């Protein structure tokens, strides 16, 4: 029960309270770039969610078994070479490069998959699909997971379930934010926006107002935690 | 010792990762392979990439796909003209008929002073709005002068000069946006077989007397041009030019131009050597740039 409630807290936290885009301001590039139409925004949100999940899964596996200080796989290799040593081997210098490697590969995979099975979506993404590679929202999710996995022991350490919950609901939060943005921008097309603010200006203003609105969720996690006690 | 083991471990991890990922991606590449017609890409390269929609497709890419599939003719690109048509035809391995760039021609020559029977119009300052109200000006065929075509043009190639839509042939790419937006359909796309084209600049289909009442320059259907030139015919009381047989090398239009009692025929496009010589010694004022100090627009009524 406690595990379930912690999962719910992570999910709500990632999706709404600490929304990746509107609280941490990561992944703003597709948030502004692909939020012109709701269907495209939803597709982008789904693609990011998919990539973020794969990347989080792989990065959790690599961090937990290979990269963190005293990881089982590295420790085993080290023990076979020098059985007498009691040094903890730490490969966490490789964290960033491995994450970027993993993200780039999964984006490539998604791109090929979309090109084969959803050509219209592939076309409408255009340059933004390869740009998921450099989408900081995904690297951010990997780094969040690293924070709770690498070198952390005991009940504080996250297992795969928690990592995946963070990734999936982080992606859901991104989808919520970008779809809301696209809905607002579709309405904006019919509005008489003052000339100097047209285009990027009004979009950024809307994004800022959205972010402020999401600040209203602060504290919901504490109330939820009390509720589930 | 520890450092070296660390380095080897790190390198081994990266290599292993690279191996696994390349295996997965290689498998995915083969499984999800999509056949793309190489000709489509070649045609995309050949097209100018203006995405103007003049060919009737949404963008250059769609047109490239359609031509590669054989659904569209290779000579539809108005921006690229003959050179692009030849290039595409070469890629597709088909022969292309001779093509000319299509350019917009306004079939009206009356500026404010030449239009009679105008009355004050207070309302939405667009041609499409003014067109549904009778009596804005005497001529119900001619240019209204509110500049819907100017707004439609993405290339800054059509302007209101003294109330008459005037095409800048240096800039016109022939996308046809102005012709589509004109509520009176007086802009047509004409094959420019020469840099200087002879056109009939009137669309008024009324009888001569009625034209005289509303316009100082409009075609009265007197058939004077028809008698001196085979390509010109009076249809519905207005002179029309047969562009299919238009051959700038063979046909001399000066007789028709001189015979016309009105001023509804003219040459458009690049000025001829004679024209340039005539104005060579004239002092031209410097180009006056727009002054954006005021927020008032210039769409007020000029009667």
PDB file of N, CA and C in Angstrom, chain B residues 2-98:
ATOM      1  N   UNK B   2      44.114   0.660 -10.706  1.00  0.00           N
ATOM      2  CA  UNK B   2      42.662   0.887 -10.665  1.00  0.00           C
ATOM      3  C   UNK B   2      42.221   1.759 -11.833  1.00  0.00           C
ATOM      4  N   UNK B   3      43.037   2.771 -12.128  1.00  0.00           N
ATOM      5  CA  UNK B   3      42.681   3.668 -13.228  1.00  0.00           C
ATOM      6  C   UNK B   3      42.553   2.906 -14.536  1.00  0.00           C
ATOM      7  N   UNK B   4      43.529   2.044 -14.778  1.00  0.00           N
ATOM      8  CA  UNK B   4      43.505   1.308 -16.041  1.00  0.00           C
ATOM      9  C   UNK B   4      42.302   0.379 -16.132  1.00  0.00           C
ATOM     10  N   UNK B   5      41.995  -0.271 -15.043  1.00  0.00           N
ATOM     11  CA  UNK B   5      40.822  -1.154 -15.047  1.00  0.00           C
ATOM     12  C   UNK B   5      39.558  -0.332 -15.293  1.00  0.00           C
ATOM     13  N   UNK B   6      39.517   0.837 -14.656  1.00  0.00           N
ATOM     14  CA  UNK B   6      38.361   1.718 -14.855  1.00  0.00           C
ATOM     15  C   UNK B   6      38.209   2.081 -16.328  1.00  0.00           C
ATOM     16  N   UNK B   7      39.344   2.465 -16.914  1.00  0.00           N
ATOM     17  CA  UNK B   7      39.306   2.865 -18.326  1.00  0.00           C
ATOM     18  C   UNK B   7      38.831   1.703 -19.184  1.00  0.00           C
ATOM     19  N   UNK B   8      39.389   0.527 -18.912  1.00  0.00           N
ATOM     20  CA  UNK B   8      39.004  -0.641 -19.720  1.00  0.00           C
ATOM     21  C   UNK B   8      37.538  -0.977 -19.509  1.00  0.00           C
ATOM     22  N   UNK B   9      37.098  -0.892 -18.259  1.00  0.00           N
ATOM     23  CA  UNK B   9      35.690  -1.179 -17.970  1.00  0.00           C
ATOM     24  C   UNK B   9      34.772  -0.195 -18.685  1.00  0.00           C
ATOM     25  N   UNK B  10      35.142   1.095 -18.604  1.00  0.00           N
ATOM     26  CA  UNK B  10      34.318   2.123 -19.244  1.00  0.00           C
ATOM     27  C   UNK B  10      34.271   1.904 -20.745  1.00  0.00           C
ATOM     28  N   UNK B  11      35.450   1.659 -21.333  1.00  0.00           N
ATOM     29  CA  UNK B  11      35.491   1.444 -22.777  1.00  0.00           C
ATOM     30  C   UNK B  11      34.691   0.208 -23.149  1.00  0.00           C
ATOM     31  N   UNK B  12      34.830  -0.849 -22.338  1.00  0.00           N
ATOM     32  CA  UNK B  12      34.089  -2.077 -22.625  1.00  0.00           C
ATOM     33  C   UNK B  12      32.595  -1.839 -22.554  1.00  0.00           C
ATOM     34  N   UNK B  13      32.145  -1.065 -21.554  1.00  0.00           N
ATOM     35  CA  UNK B  13      30.718  -0.774 -21.431  1.00  0.00           C
ATOM     36  C   UNK B  13      30.207  -0.058 -22.671  1.00  0.00           C
ATOM     37  N   UNK B  14      30.958   0.975 -23.085  1.00  0.00           N
ATOM     38  CA  UNK B  14      30.508   1.744 -24.247  1.00  0.00           C
ATOM     39  C   UNK B  14      30.470   0.875 -25.501  1.00  0.00           C
ATOM     40  N   UNK B  15      31.504   0.035 -25.658  1.00  0.00           N
ATOM     41  CA  UNK B  15      31.547  -0.827 -26.838  1.00  0.00           C
ATOM     42  C   UNK B  15      30.374  -1.790 -26.846  1.00  0.00           C
ATOM     43  N   UNK B  16      30.115  -2.366 -25.698  1.00  0.00           N
ATOM     44  CA  UNK B  16      29.003  -3.312 -25.584  1.00  0.00           C
ATOM     45  C   UNK B  16      27.683  -2.622 -25.922  1.00  0.00           C
ATOM     46  N   UNK B  17      27.545  -1.429 -25.356  1.00  0.00           N
ATOM     47  CA  UNK B  17      26.329  -0.651 -25.608  1.00  0.00           C
ATOM     48  C   UNK B  17      26.187  -0.376 -27.106  1.00  0.00           C
ATOM     49  N   UNK B  18      27.297   0.063 -27.705  1.00  0.00           N
ATOM     50  CA  UNK B  18      27.263   0.380 -29.132  1.00  0.00           C
ATOM     51  C   UNK B  18      26.878  -0.853 -29.938  1.00  0.00           C
ATOM     52  N   UNK B  19      27.423  -1.990 -29.571  1.00  0.00           N
ATOM     53  CA  UNK B  19      27.139  -3.227 -30.287  1.00  0.00           C
ATOM     54  C   UNK B  19      25.654  -3.571 -30.211  1.00  0.00           C
ATOM     55  N   UNK B  20      25.118  -3.536 -28.976  1.00  0.00           N
ATOM     56  CA  UNK B  20      23.710  -3.890 -28.773  1.00  0.00           C
ATOM     57  C   UNK B  20      22.805  -2.936 -29.554  1.00  0.00           C
ATOM     58  N   UNK B  21      23.091  -1.628 -29.420  1.00  0.00           N
ATOM     59  CA  UNK B  21      22.239  -0.642 -30.071  1.00  0.00           C
ATOM     60  C   UNK B  21      22.299  -0.764 -31.588  1.00  0.00           C
ATOM     61  N   UNK B  22      23.506  -0.985 -32.104  1.00  0.00           N
ATOM     62  CA  UNK B  22      23.599  -1.078 -33.569  1.00  0.00           C
ATOM     63  C   UNK B  22      22.908  -2.335 -34.070  1.00  0.00           C
ATOM     64  N   UNK B  23      22.939  -3.392 -33.279  1.00  0.00           N
ATOM     65  CA  UNK B  23      22.200  -4.591 -33.673  1.00  0.00           C
ATOM     66  C   UNK B  23      20.702  -4.305 -33.742  1.00  0.00           C
ATOM     67  N   UNK B  24      20.196  -3.662 -32.670  1.00  0.00           N
ATOM     68  CA  UNK B  24      18.754  -3.367 -32.631  1.00  0.00           C
ATOM     69  C   UNK B  24      18.367  -2.446 -33.777  1.00  0.00           C
ATOM     70  N   UNK B  25      19.154  -1.365 -33.956  1.00  0.00           N
ATOM     71  CA  UNK B  25      18.807  -0.385 -35.001  1.00  0.00           C
ATOM     72  C   UNK B  25      18.957  -0.993 -36.383  1.00  0.00           C
ATOM     73  N   UNK B  26      19.964  -1.851 -36.564  1.00  0.00           N
ATOM     74  CA  UNK B  26      20.131  -2.509 -37.859  1.00  0.00           C
ATOM     75  C   UNK B  26      18.955  -3.402 -38.183  1.00  0.00           C
ATOM     76  N   UNK B  27      18.497  -4.122 -37.152  1.00  0.00           N
ATOM     77  CA  UNK B  27      17.328  -4.977 -37.356  1.00  0.00           C
ATOM     78  C   UNK B  27      16.108  -4.112 -37.700  1.00  0.00           C
ATOM     79  N   UNK B  28      15.937  -3.006 -36.937  1.00  0.00           N
ATOM     80  CA  UNK B  28      14.787  -2.130 -37.167  1.00  0.00           C
ATOM     81  C   UNK B  28      14.849  -1.511 -38.557  1.00  0.00           C
ATOM     82  N   UNK B  29      16.059  -1.153 -38.971  1.00  0.00           N
ATOM     83  CA  UNK B  29      16.212  -0.524 -40.286  1.00  0.00           C
ATOM     84  C   UNK B  29      15.743  -1.455 -41.387  1.00  0.00           C
ATOM     85  N   UNK B  30      16.064  -2.750 -41.245  1.00  0.00           N
ATOM     86  CA  UNK B  30      15.652  -3.698 -42.280  1.00  0.00           C
ATOM     87  C   UNK B  30      14.160  -3.984 -42.184  1.00  0.00           C
ATOM     88  N   UNK B  31      13.660  -4.104 -40.959  1.00  0.00           N
ATOM     89  CA  UNK B  31      12.249  -4.461 -40.786  1.00  0.00           C
ATOM     90  C   UNK B  31      11.330  -3.315 -41.181  1.00  0.00           C
ATOM     91  N   UNK B  32      11.712  -2.093 -40.803  1.00  0.00           N
ATOM     92  CA  UNK B  32      10.833  -0.952 -41.063  1.00  0.00           C
ATOM     93  C   UNK B  32      11.250  -0.207 -42.329  1.00  0.00           C
ATOM     94  N   UNK B  33      11.889  -0.897 -43.250  1.00  0.00           N
ATOM     95  CA  UNK B  33      12.389  -0.187 -44.426  1.00  0.00           C
ATOM     96  C   UNK B  33      11.231   0.315 -45.291  1.00  0.00           C
ATOM     97  N   UNK B  34      11.352   1.554 -45.757  1.00  0.00           N
ATOM     98  CA  UNK B  34      10.324   2.137 -46.611  1.00  0.00           C
ATOM     99  C   UNK B  34      10.943   2.433 -47.969  1.00  0.00           C
ATOM    100  N   UNK B  35      10.287   1.949 -49.007  1.00  0.00           N
ATOM    101  CA  UNK B  35      10.767   2.234 -50.364  1.00  0.00           C
ATOM    102  C   UNK B  35      10.430   3.682 -50.725  1.00  0.00           C
ATOM    103  N   UNK B  36      11.424   4.466 -51.007  1.00  0.00           N
ATOM    104  CA  UNK B  36      11.178   5.837 -51.475  1.00  0.00           C
ATOM    105  C   UNK B  36      11.662   5.920 -52.918  1.00  0.00           C
ATOM    106  N   UNK B  37      10.781   6.435 -53.776  1.00  0.00           N
ATOM    107  CA  UNK B  37      11.145   6.581 -55.178  1.00  0.00           C
ATOM    108  C   UNK B  37      12.323   7.554 -55.296  1.00  0.00           C
ATOM    109  N   UNK B  38      13.471   7.105 -55.804  1.00  0.00           N
ATOM    110  CA  UNK B  38      14.612   8.036 -55.891  1.00  0.00           C
ATOM    111  C   UNK B  38      14.315   9.226 -56.797  1.00  0.00           C
ATOM    112  N   UNK B  39      13.359   9.028 -57.723  1.00  0.00           N
ATOM    113  CA  UNK B  39      13.037  10.148 -58.619  1.00  0.00           C
ATOM    114  C   UNK B  39      12.360  11.277 -57.859  1.00  0.00           C
ATOM    115  N   UNK B  40      11.560  10.914 -56.816  1.00  0.00           N
ATOM    116  CA  UNK B  40      10.901  11.956 -56.021  1.00  0.00           C
ATOM    117  C   UNK B  40      11.922  12.905 -55.425  1.00  0.00           C
ATOM    118  N   UNK B  41      12.984  12.298 -54.851  1.00  0.00           N
ATOM    119  CA  UNK B  41      14.016  13.145 -54.240  1.00  0.00           C
ATOM    120  C   UNK B  41      14.720  13.997 -55.285  1.00  0.00           C
ATOM    121  N   UNK B  42      14.979  13.391 -56.465  1.00  0.00           N
ATOM    122  CA  UNK B  42      15.656  14.142 -57.521  1.00  0.00           C
ATOM    123  C   UNK B  42      14.803  15.321 -57.974  1.00  0.00           C
ATOM    124  N   UNK B  43      13.485  15.084 -58.085  1.00  0.00           N
ATOM    125  CA  UNK B  43      12.594  16.166 -58.517  1.00  0.00           C
ATOM    126  C   UNK B  43      12.535  17.252 -57.448  1.00  0.00           C
ATOM    127  N   UNK B  44      12.512  16.823 -56.179  1.00  0.00           N
ATOM    128  CA  UNK B  44      12.524  17.817 -55.096  1.00  0.00           C
ATOM    129  C   UNK B  44      13.756  18.708 -55.189  1.00  0.00           C
ATOM    130  N   UNK B  45      14.875  18.082 -55.534  1.00  0.00           N
ATOM    131  CA  UNK B  45      16.109  18.859 -55.696  1.00  0.00           C
ATOM    132  C   UNK B  45      15.956  19.879 -56.816  1.00  0.00           C
ATOM    133  N   UNK B  46      15.307  19.456 -57.912  1.00  0.00           N
ATOM    134  CA  UNK B  46      15.212  20.311 -59.095  1.00  0.00           C
ATOM    135  C   UNK B  46      14.241  21.477 -58.885  1.00  0.00           C
ATOM    136  N   UNK B  47      13.224  21.267 -58.031  1.00  0.00           N
ATOM    137  CA  UNK B  47      12.217  22.307 -57.854  1.00  0.00           C
ATOM    138  C   UNK B  47      12.788  23.489 -57.059  1.00  0.00           C
ATOM    139  N   UNK B  48      12.232  24.682 -57.287  1.00  0.00           N
ATOM    140  CA  UNK B  48      12.805  25.859 -56.617  1.00  0.00           C
ATOM    141  C   UNK B  48      12.522  25.908 -55.118  1.00  0.00           C
ATOM    142  N   UNK B  49      11.500  25.167 -54.653  1.00  0.00           N
ATOM    143  CA  UNK B  49      11.238  25.153 -53.218  1.00  0.00           C
ATOM    144  C   UNK B  49      10.563  26.404 -52.707  1.00  0.00           C
ATOM    145  N   UNK B  50       9.833  27.103 -53.605  1.00  0.00           N
ATOM    146  CA  UNK B  50       9.155  28.323 -53.173  1.00  0.00           C
ATOM    147  C   UNK B  50       7.863  27.995 -52.423  1.00  0.00           C
ATOM    148  N   UNK B  51       7.345  26.758 -52.602  1.00  0.00           N
ATOM    149  CA  UNK B  51       6.099  26.324 -51.959  1.00  0.00           C
ATOM    150  C   UNK B  51       4.961  27.326 -52.175  1.00  0.00           C
ATOM    151  N   UNK B  52       4.847  27.854 -53.394  1.00  0.00           N
ATOM    152  CA  UNK B  52       3.859  28.895 -53.636  1.00  0.00           C
ATOM    153  C   UNK B  52       2.478  28.321 -53.930  1.00  0.00           C
ATOM    154  N   UNK B  53       2.413  27.071 -54.363  1.00  0.00           N
ATOM    155  CA  UNK B  53       1.127  26.481 -54.686  1.00  0.00           C
ATOM    156  C   UNK B  53       0.641  26.809 -56.076  1.00  0.00           C
ATOM    157  N   UNK B  54       1.477  27.407 -56.892  1.00  0.00           N
ATOM    158  CA  UNK B  54       1.074  27.763 -58.247  1.00  0.00           C
ATOM    159  C   UNK B  54       0.760  26.558 -59.110  1.00  0.00           C
ATOM    160  N   UNK B  55       1.356  25.404 -58.780  1.00  0.00           N
ATOM    161  CA  UNK B  55       1.124  24.195 -59.569  1.00  0.00           C
ATOM    162  C   UNK B  55      -0.201  23.543 -59.200  1.00  0.00           C
ATOM    163  N   UNK B  56      -0.796  23.966 -58.080  1.00  0.00           N
ATOM    164  CA  UNK B  56      -2.041  23.355 -57.653  1.00  0.00           C
ATOM    165  C   UNK B  56      -1.845  22.353 -56.536  1.00  0.00           C
ATOM    166  N   UNK B  57      -0.599  22.111 -56.147  1.00  0.00           N
ATOM    167  CA  UNK B  57      -0.337  21.221 -55.019  1.00  0.00           C
ATOM    168  C   UNK B  57       0.081  22.060 -53.804  1.00  0.00           C
ATOM    169  N   UNK B  58       0.017  21.431 -52.636  1.00  0.00           N
ATOM    170  CA  UNK B  58       0.226  22.203 -51.407  1.00  0.00           C
ATOM    171  C   UNK B  58       1.638  22.763 -51.339  1.00  0.00           C
ATOM    172  N   UNK B  59       2.609  21.945 -51.671  1.00  0.00           N
ATOM    173  CA  UNK B  59       3.985  22.443 -51.638  1.00  0.00           C
ATOM    174  C   UNK B  59       4.793  21.745 -52.699  1.00  0.00           C
ATOM    175  N   UNK B  60       6.061  22.132 -52.779  1.00  0.00           N
ATOM    176  CA  UNK B  60       6.926  21.541 -53.794  1.00  0.00           C
ATOM    177  C   UNK B  60       7.065  20.029 -53.594  1.00  0.00           C
ATOM    178  N   UNK B  61       7.088  19.577 -52.325  1.00  0.00           N
ATOM    179  CA  UNK B  61       7.267  18.153 -52.070  1.00  0.00           C
ATOM    180  C   UNK B  61       6.095  17.340 -52.614  1.00  0.00           C
ATOM    181  N   UNK B  62       4.890  17.838 -52.389  1.00  0.00           N
ATOM    182  CA  UNK B  62       3.719  17.106 -52.876  1.00  0.00           C
ATOM    183  C   UNK B  62       3.701  17.056 -54.391  1.00  0.00           C
ATOM    184  N   UNK B  63       4.100  18.167 -55.006  1.00  0.00           N
ATOM    185  CA  UNK B  63       4.144  18.194 -56.463  1.00  0.00           C
ATOM    186  C   UNK B  63       5.185  17.198 -56.975  1.00  0.00           C
ATOM    187  N   UNK B  64       6.329  17.129 -56.257  1.00  0.00           N
ATOM    188  CA  UNK B  64       7.375  16.188 -56.662  1.00  0.00           C
ATOM    189  C   UNK B  64       6.858  14.752 -56.597  1.00  0.00           C
ATOM    190  N   UNK B  65       6.114  14.429 -55.516  1.00  0.00           N
ATOM    191  CA  UNK B  65       5.571  13.082 -55.404  1.00  0.00           C
ATOM    192  C   UNK B  65       4.581  12.792 -56.507  1.00  0.00           C
ATOM    193  N   UNK B  66       3.724  13.790 -56.794  1.00  0.00           N
ATOM    194  CA  UNK B  66       2.707  13.587 -57.815  1.00  0.00           C
ATOM    195  C   UNK B  66       3.341  13.387 -59.193  1.00  0.00           C
ATOM    196  N   UNK B  67       4.371  14.156 -59.498  1.00  0.00           N
ATOM    197  CA  UNK B  67       5.013  13.997 -60.806  1.00  0.00           C
ATOM    198  C   UNK B  67       5.734  12.667 -60.892  1.00  0.00           C
ATOM    199  N   UNK B  68       6.371  12.250 -59.790  1.00  0.00           N
ATOM    200  CA  UNK B  68       7.087  10.981 -59.812  1.00  0.00           C
ATOM    201  C   UNK B  68       6.117   9.824 -60.041  1.00  0.00           C
ATOM    202  N   UNK B  69       4.902   9.958 -59.483  1.00  0.00           N
ATOM    203  CA  UNK B  69       3.895   8.919 -59.689  1.00  0.00           C
ATOM    204  C   UNK B  69       3.242   9.027 -61.059  1.00  0.00           C
ATOM    205  N   UNK B  70       3.516  10.111 -61.770  1.00  0.00           N
ATOM    206  CA  UNK B  70       2.917  10.278 -63.084  1.00  0.00           C
ATOM    207  C   UNK B  70       1.548  10.915 -63.031  1.00  0.00           C
ATOM    208  N   UNK B  71       1.149  11.445 -61.861  1.00  0.00           N
ATOM    209  CA  UNK B  71      -0.179  12.047 -61.748  1.00  0.00           C
ATOM    210  C   UNK B  71      -0.184  13.488 -62.232  1.00  0.00           C
ATOM    211  N   UNK B  72       0.981  14.117 -62.294  1.00  0.00           N
ATOM    212  CA  UNK B  72       1.018  15.522 -62.681  1.00  0.00           C
ATOM    213  C   UNK B  72       2.008  15.721 -63.825  1.00  0.00           C
ATOM    214  N   UNK B  73       1.728  16.733 -64.611  1.00  0.00           N
ATOM    215  CA  UNK B  73       2.631  17.074 -65.708  1.00  0.00           C
ATOM    216  C   UNK B  73       3.915  17.708 -65.148  1.00  0.00           C
ATOM    217  N   UNK B  74       5.037  17.491 -65.818  1.00  0.00           N
ATOM    218  CA  UNK B  74       6.280  18.078 -65.301  1.00  0.00           C
ATOM    219  C   UNK B  74       6.406  19.581 -65.526  1.00  0.00           C
ATOM    220  N   UNK B  75       5.472  20.175 -66.265  1.00  0.00           N
ATOM    221  CA  UNK B  75       5.661  21.583 -66.623  1.00  0.00           C
ATOM    222  C   UNK B  75       4.763  22.521 -65.828  1.00  0.00           C
ATOM    223  N   UNK B  76       4.314  22.094 -64.644  1.00  0.00           N
ATOM    224  CA  UNK B  76       3.355  22.918 -63.912  1.00  0.00           C
ATOM    225  C   UNK B  76       4.013  23.981 -63.037  1.00  0.00           C
ATOM    226  N   UNK B  77       5.308  23.857 -62.815  1.00  0.00           N
ATOM    227  CA  UNK B  77       5.953  24.811 -61.902  1.00  0.00           C
ATOM    228  C   UNK B  77       6.087  26.172 -62.580  1.00  0.00           C
ATOM    229  N   UNK B  78       5.335  27.149 -62.088  1.00  0.00           N
ATOM    230  CA  UNK B  78       5.356  28.461 -62.721  1.00  0.00           C
ATOM    231  C   UNK B  78       6.580  29.264 -62.302  1.00  0.00           C
ATOM    232  N   UNK B  79       7.080  28.984 -61.117  1.00  0.00           N
ATOM    233  CA  UNK B  79       8.244  29.738 -60.648  1.00  0.00           C
ATOM    234  C   UNK B  79       9.488  29.333 -61.438  1.00  0.00           C
ATOM    235  N   UNK B  80       9.651  28.025 -61.603  1.00  0.00           N
ATOM    236  CA  UNK B  80      10.852  27.539 -62.268  1.00  0.00           C
ATOM    237  C   UNK B  80      10.818  27.711 -63.768  1.00  0.00           C
ATOM    238  N   UNK B  81       9.603  27.634 -64.346  1.00  0.00           N
ATOM    239  CA  UNK B  81       9.484  27.806 -65.782  1.00  0.00           C
ATOM    240  C   UNK B  81      10.101  26.671 -66.568  1.00  0.00           C
ATOM    241  N   UNK B  82      10.621  27.027 -67.730  1.00  0.00           N
ATOM    242  CA  UNK B  82      11.063  26.018 -68.692  1.00  0.00           C
ATOM    243  C   UNK B  82      12.236  25.198 -68.178  1.00  0.00           C
ATOM    244  N   UNK B  83      13.179  25.848 -67.468  1.00  0.00           N
ATOM    245  CA  UNK B  83      14.378  25.117 -67.067  1.00  0.00           C
ATOM    246  C   UNK B  83      14.043  23.998 -66.091  1.00  0.00           C
ATOM    247  N   UNK B  84      13.159  24.290 -65.133  1.00  0.00           N
ATOM    248  CA  UNK B  84      12.760  23.263 -64.173  1.00  0.00           C
ATOM    249  C   UNK B  84      11.957  22.171 -64.865  1.00  0.00           C
ATOM    250  N   UNK B  85      11.089  22.576 -65.796  1.00  0.00           N
ATOM    251  CA  UNK B  85      10.293  21.587 -66.525  1.00  0.00           C
ATOM    252  C   UNK B  85      11.206  20.627 -67.282  1.00  0.00           C
ATOM    253  N   UNK B  86      12.231  21.156 -67.911  1.00  0.00           N
ATOM    254  CA  UNK B  86      13.165  20.289 -68.641  1.00  0.00           C
ATOM    255  C   UNK B  86      13.898  19.367 -67.679  1.00  0.00           C
ATOM    256  N   UNK B  87      14.287  19.931 -66.532  1.00  0.00           N
ATOM    257  CA  UNK B  87      15.015  19.116 -65.547  1.00  0.00           C
ATOM    258  C   UNK B  87      14.153  17.961 -65.061  1.00  0.00           C
ATOM    259  N   UNK B  88      12.888  18.270 -64.736  1.00  0.00           N
ATOM    260  CA  UNK B  88      11.991  17.224 -64.243  1.00  0.00           C
ATOM    261  C   UNK B  88      11.726  16.202 -65.336  1.00  0.00           C
ATOM    262  N   UNK B  89      11.510  16.697 -66.549  1.00  0.00           N
ATOM    263  CA  UNK B  89      11.262  15.775 -67.659  1.00  0.00           C
ATOM    264  C   UNK B  89      12.468  14.872 -67.875  1.00  0.00           C
ATOM    265  N   UNK B  90      13.675  15.442 -67.691  1.00  0.00           N
ATOM    266  CA  UNK B  90      14.879  14.628 -67.828  1.00  0.00           C
ATOM    267  C   UNK B  90      14.941  13.539 -66.769  1.00  0.00           C
ATOM    268  N   UNK B  91      14.532  13.877 -65.533  1.00  0.00           N
ATOM    269  CA  UNK B  91      14.539  12.890 -64.448  1.00  0.00           C
ATOM    270  C   UNK B  91      13.531  11.785 -64.748  1.00  0.00           C
ATOM    271  N   UNK B  92      12.370  12.193 -65.239  1.00  0.00           N
ATOM    272  CA  UNK B  92      11.318  11.211 -65.500  1.00  0.00           C
ATOM    273  C   UNK B  92      11.528  10.492 -66.821  1.00  0.00           C
ATOM    274  N   UNK B  93      12.401  11.016 -67.672  1.00  0.00           N
ATOM    275  CA  UNK B  93      12.639  10.385 -68.957  1.00  0.00           C
ATOM    276  C   UNK B  93      11.509  10.605 -69.944  1.00  0.00           C
ATOM    277  N   UNK B  94      10.824  11.733 -69.858  1.00  0.00           N
ATOM    278  CA  UNK B  94       9.770  12.029 -70.829  1.00  0.00           C
ATOM    279  C   UNK B  94      10.132  13.331 -71.549  1.00  0.00           C
ATOM    280  N   UNK B  95       9.546  13.507 -72.711  1.00  0.00           N
ATOM    281  CA  UNK B  95       9.762  14.745 -73.448  1.00  0.00           C
ATOM    282  C   UNK B  95       8.780  15.778 -72.934  1.00  0.00           C
ATOM    283  N   UNK B  96       9.223  17.014 -72.877  1.00  0.00           N
ATOM    284  CA  UNK B  96       8.337  18.067 -72.382  1.00  0.00           C
ATOM    285  C   UNK B  96       8.024  19.021 -73.525  1.00  0.00           C
ATOM    286  N   UNK B  97       6.760  19.417 -73.573  1.00  0.00           N
ATOM    287  CA  UNK B  97       6.398  20.416 -74.571  1.00  0.00           C
ATOM    288  C   UNK B  97       7.008  21.745 -74.176  1.00  0.00           C
ATOM    289  N   UNK B  98       7.127  22.618 -75.131  1.00  0.00           N
ATOM    290  CA  UNK B  98       7.694  23.922 -74.811  1.00  0.00           C
ATOM    291  C   UNK B  98       6.764  24.646 -73.835  1.00  0.00           C
TER     292      UNK B  98
END
